[in-house]
PDB file of C-alpha atoms in Angstrom:
ATOM      1  CA  MET I  24      91.351  64.000 176.743  1.00 49.00           C
ATOM      2  CA  ARG I  25      89.368  66.617 173.641  1.00 54.00           C
ATOM      3  CA  ARG I  26      85.646  65.168 173.345  1.00 56.00           C
ATOM      4  CA  ARG I  27      84.848  65.368 169.230  1.00 55.00           C
ATOM      5  CA  PRO I  28      82.341  67.307 168.473  1.00 56.00           C
ATOM      6  CA  GLY I  29      79.185  65.834 168.314  1.00 57.00           C
ATOM      7  CA  ILE I  30      75.997  65.733 165.109  1.00 60.00           C
ATOM      8  CA  GLN I  31      74.204  68.084 166.813  1.00 61.00           C
ATOM      9  CA  GLY I  32      77.286  70.069 166.897  1.00 59.00           C
ATOM     10  CA  LEU I  33      77.962  69.693 163.147  1.00 54.00           C
ATOM     11  CA  GLN I  34      74.967  70.573 162.840  1.00 59.00           C
ATOM     12  CA  LYS I  35      74.816  73.208 164.322  1.00 63.00           C
ATOM     13  CA  GLY I  36      78.413  74.745 162.935  1.00 62.00           C
ATOM     14  CA  ALA I  37      76.932  73.912 158.933  1.00 63.00           C
ATOM     15  CA  GLN I  38      74.471  76.216 160.336  1.00 67.00           C
ATOM     16  CA  THR I  39      76.204  79.034 161.431  1.00 68.00           C
ATOM     17  CA  ARG I  40      77.926  78.830 157.591  1.00 68.00           C
ATOM     18  CA  ASP I  41      74.518  79.156 156.190  1.00 65.00           C
ATOM     19  CA  GLN I  42      73.857  81.488 157.739  1.00 65.00           C
ATOM     20  CA  TYR I  43      77.320  83.857 157.320  1.00 61.00           C
ATOM     21  CA  LYS I  44      77.781  82.782 153.383  1.00 69.00           C
ATOM     22  CA  VAL I  45      73.238  84.488 152.703  1.00 66.00           C
ATOM     23  CA  LEU I  46      74.253  87.876 154.704  1.00 63.00           C
ATOM     24  CA  GLY I  47      77.329  87.895 152.101  1.00 65.00           C
ATOM     25  CA  GLU I  48      75.924  87.220 149.298  1.00 68.00           C
ATOM     26  CA  HIS I  49      73.052  90.144 150.901  1.00 61.00           C
ATOM     27  CA  VAL I  50      75.787  92.749 151.524  1.00 64.00           C
ATOM     28  CA  GLN I  51      77.730  92.128 148.209  1.00 68.00           C
ATOM     29  CA  GLN I  52      74.259  92.544 146.183  1.00 66.00           C
ATOM     30  CA  THR I  53      73.059  95.929 148.449  1.00 66.00           C
ATOM     31  CA  LYS I  54      77.398  96.657 147.315  1.00 62.00           C
ATOM     32  CA  LEU I  55      76.063  96.173 143.769  1.00 64.00           C
ATOM     33  CA  GLU I  56      72.978  98.405 144.088  1.00 69.00           C
ATOM     34  CA  HIS I  57      74.411 100.584 145.446  1.00 59.00           C
ATOM     35  CA  MET I  58      77.224 100.738 142.785  1.00 59.00           C
ATOM     36  CA  LYS I  59      74.537 100.670 140.319  1.00 63.00           C
ATOM     37  CA  SER I  60      72.455 103.317 141.778  1.00 68.00           C
ATOM     38  CA  GLN I  61      75.289 105.948 142.070  1.00 64.00           C
ATOM     39  CA  MET I  62      76.816 105.669 138.484  1.00 59.00           C
ATOM     40  CA  ALA I  63      72.758 105.825 137.375  1.00 66.00           C
ATOM     41  CA  ILE I  64      72.969 109.264 139.163  1.00 69.00           C
ATOM     42  CA  PHE I  65      76.536 109.937 137.174  1.00 63.00           C
ATOM     43  CA  LYS I  66      75.374 109.028 133.353  1.00 65.00           C
ATOM     44  CA  LYS I  67      72.169 111.520 134.651  1.00 71.00           C
ATOM     45  CA  SER I  68      73.939 114.092 135.446  1.00 70.00           C
ATOM     46  CA  LEU I  69      76.520 113.878 132.248  1.00 67.00           C
ATOM     47  CA  GLU I  70      73.556 113.698 130.616  1.00 69.00           C
ATOM     48  CA  GLU I  71      72.254 116.987 132.149  1.00 73.00           C
ATOM     49  CA  PHE I  72      75.998 118.384 131.601  1.00 72.00           C
ATOM     50  CA  ALA I  73      75.932 117.653 128.159  1.00 70.00           C
ATOM     51  CA  ILE I  74      72.951 119.431 126.709  1.00 70.00           C
ATOM     52  CA  LYS I  75      73.689 122.237 129.318  1.00 76.00           C
ATOM     53  CA  HIS I  76      76.861 123.043 126.898  1.00 73.00           C
ATOM     54  CA  ARG I  77      76.783 121.153 124.151  1.00 74.00           C
ATOM     55  CA  SER I  78      77.789 123.480 121.945  1.00 75.00           C
ATOM     56  CA  ASP I  79      81.598 123.899 123.851  1.00 77.00           C
ATOM     57  CA  ILE I  80      81.364 120.209 123.037  1.00 74.00           C
ATOM     58  CA  ARG I  81      80.614 120.746 119.592  1.00 71.00           C
ATOM     59  CA  ARG I  82      82.672 123.583 118.915  1.00 76.00           C
ATOM     60  CA  ASP I  83      86.558 123.094 121.111  1.00 79.00           C
ATOM     61  CA  PRO I  84      87.945 120.077 120.551  1.00 78.00           C
ATOM     62  CA  VAL I  85      90.265 120.109 123.924  1.00 81.00           C
ATOM     63  CA  PHE I  86      85.954 120.848 125.988  1.00 78.00           C
ATOM     64  CA  ARG I  87      84.836 117.458 123.569  1.00 80.00           C
ATOM     65  CA  ALA I  88      88.098 115.122 124.940  1.00 79.00           C
ATOM     66  CA  GLN I  89      88.598 115.961 128.512  1.00 80.00           C
ATOM     67  CA  PHE I  90      83.560 114.824 127.882  1.00 77.00           C
ATOM     68  CA  HIS I  91      85.103 111.867 126.192  1.00 76.00           C
ATOM     69  CA  THR I  92      87.455 111.158 129.204  1.00 78.00           C
ATOM     70  CA  MET I  93      83.759 112.229 132.370  1.00 74.00           C
ATOM     71  CA  CYS I  94      82.496 109.619 129.399  1.00 75.00           C
ATOM     72  CA  ALA I  95      84.764 106.878 130.512  1.00 72.00           C
ATOM     73  CA  ASN I  96      85.010 107.129 133.926  1.00 71.00           C
ATOM     74  CA  VAL I  97      81.920 105.531 134.335  1.00 66.00           C
ATOM     75  CA  GLY I  98      81.533 103.539 131.754  1.00 67.00           C
ATOM     76  CA  VAL I  99      79.591 105.351 128.260  1.00 68.00           C
ATOM     77  CA  ASP I 100      80.423 105.061 124.840  1.00 66.00           C
ATOM     78  CA  PRO I 101      78.983 107.880 123.284  1.00 67.00           C
ATOM     79  CA  LEU I 102      80.546 106.044 119.749  1.00 63.00           C
ATOM     80  CA  ALA I 103      79.356 103.090 120.592  1.00 59.00           C
ATOM     81  CA  SER I 104      76.662 103.227 118.311  1.00 50.00           C
ATOM     82  CA  ASN I 105      74.845 105.523 115.734  1.00 50.00           C
ATOM     83  CA  LYS I 106      71.251 106.048 117.700  1.00 51.00           C
ATOM     84  CA  GLY I 107      70.218 107.004 120.243  1.00 55.00           C
ATOM     85  CA  MET I 108      69.879 109.878 122.817  1.00 57.00           C
ATOM     86  CA  TRP I 109      74.447 111.245 122.455  1.00 57.00           C
ATOM     87  CA  VAL I 110      74.143 111.360 118.736  1.00 59.00           C
ATOM     88  CA  GLN I 111      70.618 112.884 118.589  1.00 58.00           C
ATOM     89  CA  LEU I 112      71.462 115.002 121.802  1.00 58.00           C
ATOM     90  CA  LEU I 113      75.526 116.025 120.062  1.00 59.00           C
ATOM     91  CA  GLY I 114      75.327 114.446 116.986  1.00 58.00           C
ATOM     92  CA  PHE I 115      78.316 112.091 116.921  1.00 67.00           C
ATOM     93  CA  GLY I 116      77.747 109.861 115.176  1.00 66.00           C
ATOM     94  CA  ASP I 117      77.516 112.243 111.866  1.00 71.00           C
ATOM     95  CA  PHE I 118      80.492 113.798 113.653  1.00 78.00           C
ATOM     96  CA  TYR I 119      82.434 110.684 113.225  1.00 80.00           C
ATOM     97  CA  TYR I 120      81.569 109.166 110.045  1.00 79.00           C
ATOM     98  CA  GLU I 121      82.241 112.747 108.246  1.00 81.00           C
ATOM     99  CA  LEU I 122      85.449 112.973 109.638  1.00 86.00           C
ATOM    100  CA  GLY I 123      86.395 108.184 109.361  1.00 86.00           C
ATOM    101  CA  VAL I 124      85.089 109.591 105.662  1.00 86.00           C
ATOM    102  CA  GLN I 125      87.740 112.959 106.232  1.00 89.00           C
ATOM    103  CA  ILE I 126      90.350 110.931 107.071  1.00 90.00           C
ATOM    104  CA  VAL I 127      90.166 108.167 105.056  1.00 90.00           C
ATOM    105  CA  GLU I 128      90.493 110.690 101.650  1.00 90.00           C
ATOM    106  CA  ALA I 129      93.206 112.617 103.103  1.00 91.00           C
ATOM    107  CA  CYS I 130      95.211 109.538 103.612  1.00 90.00           C
ATOM    108  CA  LEU I 131      94.446 108.052  99.668  1.00 89.00           C
ATOM    109  CA  ALA I 132      94.971 111.233  98.621  1.00 90.00           C
ATOM    110  CA  THR I 133      98.553 111.486 100.391  1.00 89.00           C
ATOM    111  CA  ARG I 134      99.440 107.272 100.285  1.00 87.00           C
ATOM    112  CA  ALA I 135     102.126 107.203  97.220  1.00 85.00           C
ATOM    113  CA  TYR I 136     104.433 109.752  97.868  1.00 88.00           C
ATOM    114  CA  ASN I 137     104.246 108.374 102.281  1.00 88.00           C
ATOM    115  CA  GLY I 138     103.399 104.743 101.245  1.00 88.00           C
ATOM    116  CA  GLY I 139     100.918 104.126 103.417  1.00 89.00           C
ATOM    117  CA  PHE I 140     102.465 105.676 107.197  1.00 91.00           C
ATOM    118  CA  MET I 141     100.940 109.254 108.285  1.00 92.00           C
ATOM    119  CA  GLU I 142     101.601 111.254 110.699  1.00 92.00           C
ATOM    120  CA  LEU I 143      98.794 112.180 112.748  1.00 93.00           C
ATOM    121  CA  GLY I 144      99.559 115.819 113.031  1.00 93.00           C
ATOM    122  CA  SER I 145      99.708 115.763 109.628  1.00 92.00           C
ATOM    123  CA  LEU I 146      96.864 113.716 108.913  1.00 94.00           C
ATOM    124  CA  ARG I 147      94.797 116.306 111.859  1.00 93.00           C
ATOM    125  CA  ASN I 148      95.993 119.246 109.316  1.00 93.00           C
ATOM    126  CA  ALA I 149      94.892 117.848 105.521  1.00 92.00           C
ATOM    127  CA  VAL I 150      91.239 116.720 107.212  1.00 92.00           C
ATOM    128  CA  GLN I 151      91.051 120.559 108.675  1.00 91.00           C
ATOM    129  CA  ARG I 152      91.951 121.891 105.770  1.00 91.00           C
ATOM    130  CA  ARG I 153      89.572 119.362 103.471  1.00 87.00           C
ATOM    131  CA  ARG I 154      87.087 120.772 106.456  1.00 85.00           C
ATOM    132  CA  GLY I 155      87.465 124.285 105.493  1.00 83.00           C
ATOM    133  CA  ALA I 156      86.563 127.494 107.945  1.00 79.00           C
ATOM    134  CA  ALA I 157      83.724 127.262 108.738  1.00 78.00           C
ATOM    135  CA  ALA I 158      83.563 123.593 110.047  1.00 79.00           C
ATOM    136  CA  ASP I 159      84.456 122.564 113.619  1.00 79.00           C
ATOM    137  CA  PRO I 160      87.452 122.285 114.614  1.00 85.00           C
ATOM    138  CA  VAL I 161      88.947 118.887 115.181  1.00 90.00           C
ATOM    139  CA  SER I 162      92.553 116.987 117.803  1.00 90.00           C
ATOM    140  CA  GLU I 163      93.707 114.244 117.465  1.00 92.00           C
ATOM    141  CA  ASP I 164      91.987 113.561 120.127  1.00 91.00           C
ATOM    142  CA  ASP I 165      88.866 113.394 117.354  1.00 90.00           C
ATOM    143  CA  ILE I 166      91.939 112.013 114.293  1.00 92.00           C
ATOM    144  CA  THR I 167      92.107 108.829 116.722  1.00 91.00           C
ATOM    145  CA  ARG I 168      88.904 108.327 118.013  1.00 86.00           C
ATOM    146  CA  ALA I 169      87.948 108.172 114.622  1.00 87.00           C
ATOM    147  CA  ILE I 170      90.611 105.950 113.267  1.00 89.00           C
ATOM    148  CA  GLY I 171      88.792 103.530 116.229  1.00 84.00           C
ATOM    149  CA  LYS I 172      85.611 102.822 114.053  1.00 79.00           C
ATOM    150  CA  LEU I 173      88.006 102.271 110.773  1.00 81.00           C
ATOM    151  CA  LYS I 174      88.891  99.671 112.814  1.00 74.00           C
ATOM    152  CA  THR I 175      85.931  97.573 114.232  1.00 66.00           C
ATOM    153  CA  LEU I 176      84.996  97.992 110.431  1.00 63.00           C
ATOM    154  CA  GLY I 177      88.692  96.066 109.591  1.00 66.00           C
ATOM    155  CA  SER I 178      89.309  98.739 107.349  1.00 61.00           C
ATOM    156  CA  GLY I 179      93.330  98.384 108.101  1.00 76.00           C
ATOM    157  CA  PHE I 180      93.326 101.876 109.198  1.00 86.00           C
ATOM    158  CA  ARG I 181      95.001 101.372 113.018  1.00 88.00           C
ATOM    159  CA  LEU I 182      98.016 104.005 115.039  1.00 90.00           C
ATOM    160  CA  VAL I 183     101.416 102.862 115.159  1.00 88.00           C
ATOM    161  CA  LYS I 184     103.437 104.460 118.191  1.00 88.00           C
ATOM    162  CA  LEU I 185     107.724 104.970 116.545  1.00 83.00           C
ATOM    163  CA  GLY I 186     109.187 106.935 119.607  1.00 79.00           C
ATOM    164  CA  ASN I 187     107.559 109.922 120.648  1.00 81.00           C
ATOM    165  CA  LYS I 188     106.668 110.192 117.215  1.00 85.00           C
ATOM    166  CA  SER I 189     101.338 108.227 116.495  1.00 90.00           C
ATOM    167  CA  LEU I 190     101.933 107.531 112.734  1.00 91.00           C
ATOM    168  CA  VAL I 191      98.678 106.794 111.244  1.00 92.00           C
ATOM    169  CA  GLN I 192      98.622 103.798 108.822  1.00 90.00           C
ATOM    170  CA  SER I 193      96.473 102.811 106.091  1.00 87.00           C
ATOM    171  CA  VAL I 194      97.047 100.433 104.162  1.00 83.00           C
ATOM    172  CA  PRO I 195      97.543  96.154 105.071  1.00 80.00           C
ATOM    173  CA  GLY I 196     101.244  95.060 106.388  1.00 77.00           C
ATOM    174  CA  GLU I 197     102.625  94.894 109.987  1.00 78.00           C
ATOM    175  CA  LEU I 198     105.865  95.941 110.451  1.00 82.00           C
ATOM    176  CA  ASN I 199     108.494  93.996 111.849  1.00 87.00           C
ATOM    177  CA  GLN I 200     111.505  94.960 114.414  1.00 90.00           C
ATOM    178  CA  ASP I 201     114.020  95.253 112.116  1.00 92.00           C
ATOM    179  CA  LYS I 202     111.922  97.796 110.122  1.00 91.00           C
ATOM    180  CA  ASN I 203     110.500 100.061 113.597  1.00 90.00           C
ATOM    181  CA  ALA I 204     114.100 100.070 114.951  1.00 92.00           C
ATOM    182  CA  ALA I 205     115.677 101.505 111.013  1.00 93.00           C
ATOM    183  CA  LEU I 206     112.451 104.281 111.489  1.00 92.00           C
ATOM    184  CA  ASN I 207     112.712 105.165 115.164  1.00 91.00           C
ATOM    185  CA  LEU I 208     116.440 106.270 114.597  1.00 92.00           C
ATOM    186  CA  ALA I 209     115.525 108.169 111.437  1.00 92.00           C
ATOM    187  CA  GLN I 210     112.789 109.998 113.175  1.00 88.00           C
ATOM    188  CA  SER I 211     114.918 113.283 114.542  1.00 86.00           C
ATOM    189  CA  ASN I 212     115.756 114.242 110.676  1.00 89.00           C
ATOM    190  CA  GLY I 213     113.248 112.459 108.644  1.00 90.00           C
ATOM    191  CA  TYR I 214     116.426 109.908 107.095  1.00 91.00           C
ATOM    192  CA  ILE I 215     118.852 108.278 107.201  1.00 92.00           C
ATOM    193  CA  SER I 216     122.042 105.756 105.539  1.00 93.00           C
ATOM    194  CA  GLN I 217     123.256 102.496 105.894  1.00 93.00           C
ATOM    195  CA  GLU I 218     126.088 103.535 107.617  1.00 93.00           C
ATOM    196  CA  GLU I 219     124.260 105.138 110.884  1.00 93.00           C
ATOM    197  CA  LEU I 220     121.950 102.003 110.131  1.00 93.00           C
ATOM    198  CA  MET I 221     124.827  99.962 110.616  1.00 94.00           C
ATOM    199  CA  HIS I 222     127.781 102.055 113.157  1.00 94.00           C
ATOM    200  CA  SER I 223     124.654 103.346 115.245  1.00 93.00           C
ATOM    201  CA  LEU I 224     122.146 100.101 115.604  1.00 93.00           C
ATOM    202  CA  ARG I 225     125.932  97.119 115.070  1.00 94.00           C
ATOM    203  CA  TRP I 226     124.271  96.118 111.880  1.00 94.00           C
ATOM    204  CA  SER I 227     125.451  93.425 109.754  1.00 94.00           C
ATOM    205  CA  GLU I 228     126.441  95.364 106.027  1.00 94.00           C
ATOM    206  CA  THR I 229     123.496  92.259 104.682  1.00 94.00           C
ATOM    207  CA  ARG I 230     120.408  93.281 107.150  1.00 94.00           C
ATOM    208  CA  ALA I 231     120.609  97.620 107.189  1.00 94.00           C
ATOM    209  CA  SER I 232     120.654  96.635 102.972  1.00 94.00           C
ATOM    210  CA  LYS I 233     117.549  94.255 103.925  1.00 94.00           C
ATOM    211  CA  THR I 234     116.289  97.079 105.886  1.00 94.00           C
ATOM    212  CA  LEU I 235     115.980  99.850 103.960  1.00 94.00           C
ATOM    213  CA  SER I 236     115.700  97.954 100.598  1.00 94.00           C
ATOM    214  CA  ALA I 237     112.257  96.392 102.465  1.00 92.00           C
ATOM    215  CA  LEU I 238     111.084 100.221 103.315  1.00 92.00           C
ATOM    216  CA  LEU I 239     112.086 101.600  99.777  1.00 92.00           C
ATOM    217  CA  LYS I 240     110.076  98.961  97.705  1.00 90.00           C
ATOM    218  CA  GLU I 241     106.231  98.724 100.022  1.00 87.00           C
ATOM    219  CA  GLY I 242     106.751 102.750  99.367  1.00 88.00           C
ATOM    220  CA  LEU I 243     107.792 104.614 103.039  1.00 89.00           C
ATOM    221  CA  ALA I 244     110.250 105.574 101.630  1.00 91.00           C
ATOM    222  CA  MET I 245     113.418 107.398  98.774  1.00 91.00           C
ATOM    223  CA  LEU I 246     116.287 107.122  98.202  1.00 91.00           C
ATOM    224  CA  ASP I 247     118.309 109.935  97.859  1.00 88.00           C
ATOM    225  CA  ASN I 248     121.582 109.489  95.668  1.00 85.00           C
ATOM    226  CA  GLY I 249     122.931 114.056  95.569  1.00 72.00           C
ATOM    227  CA  ALA I 250     124.037 113.869  99.307  1.00 72.00           C
ATOM    228  CA  ALA I 251     127.191 116.530  99.691  1.00 73.00           C
ATOM    229  CA  ASP I 252     129.321 113.409 100.483  1.00 75.00           C
ATOM    230  CA  GLY I 253     128.178 111.247  98.211  1.00 76.00           C
ATOM    231  CA  LYS I 254     125.919 108.450 100.144  1.00 83.00           C
ATOM    232  CA  PRO I 255     122.726 107.660  99.601  1.00 89.00           C
ATOM    233  CA  LEU I 256     120.345 108.772 102.573  1.00 93.00           C
ATOM    234  CA  THR I 257     116.813 107.290 102.457  1.00 93.00           C
ATOM    235  CA  TRP I 258     114.368 109.364 102.945  1.00 93.00           C
ATOM    236  CA  PHE I 259     110.625 108.453 105.186  1.00 91.00           C
ATOM    237  CA  PRO I 260     108.122 110.931 104.256  1.00 90.00           C
ATOM    238  CA  CYS I 261     105.553 109.616 107.244  1.00 88.00           C
ATOM    239  CA  LEU I 262     108.767 110.989 109.612  1.00 86.00           C
ATOM    240  CA  GLN I 263     108.530 114.351 108.031  1.00 74.00           C
ATOM    241  CA  TYR I 264     106.156 116.481 109.505  1.00 61.00           C
ATOM    242  CA  ASN I 265     105.431 120.354 108.000  1.00 51.00           C
ATOM    243  CA  THR I 266     106.637 117.738 104.313  1.00 50.00           C
ATOM    244  CA  GLN I 267     103.316 116.687 103.813  1.00 55.00           C
ATOM    245  CA  PRO I 268     102.159 117.374 100.387  1.00 57.00           C
ATOM    246  CA  ALA I 269      98.639 120.219 101.019  1.00 58.00           C
ATOM    247  CA  VAL I 270      95.870 117.207 100.039  1.00 61.00           C
TER     248      VAL I 270
END
């Protein structure tokens, strides 16, 4: 018959488990301190890199996007505050504040035309025109980051993915599933007919008509009754990359 461990054996077992627990906590703490030390080294190197390449970061939008990626990899957000080393060193606070204002102005200037949805590339071009030829160029990545900051202010600005396009929304409201499907189907030509909606998506006439009517009412679309076959076409200015009005 196997003997059960006595009190002394139980106490020794508990003491061993406590020792393992303390050892494990010590190992975890050592790892954490090492990681903090490594992150501090990375951040210091990032600061030195920013100082060395300051002019390139400000001048080259591709280089600037790569720098943002480097920052994200070490847990640094140069846009998190309008104060601090990054703002003083790179002027990011002023740069993205100015960019945000220009984005708002460009979206407001075209809202009557596109219903408050503007293709990301078109918005970048409009902002660049507002900045002038002498200003530092901006990229779609810059526009996206500036919109992210506008979004935190509850301004109603946000980025909407539509198939392979990115639209900047500057008006309140949501695109429901049917509206999204209609826009997605229309993105190759920039327009669509009610019959095409019914045929491609297998919708009823009522569903297709209701969806297009809602898009027209919200200012996202325009109706063209002058097609060669006499069938009305619904055009979406926000999908027309090269036909946005100059602002």
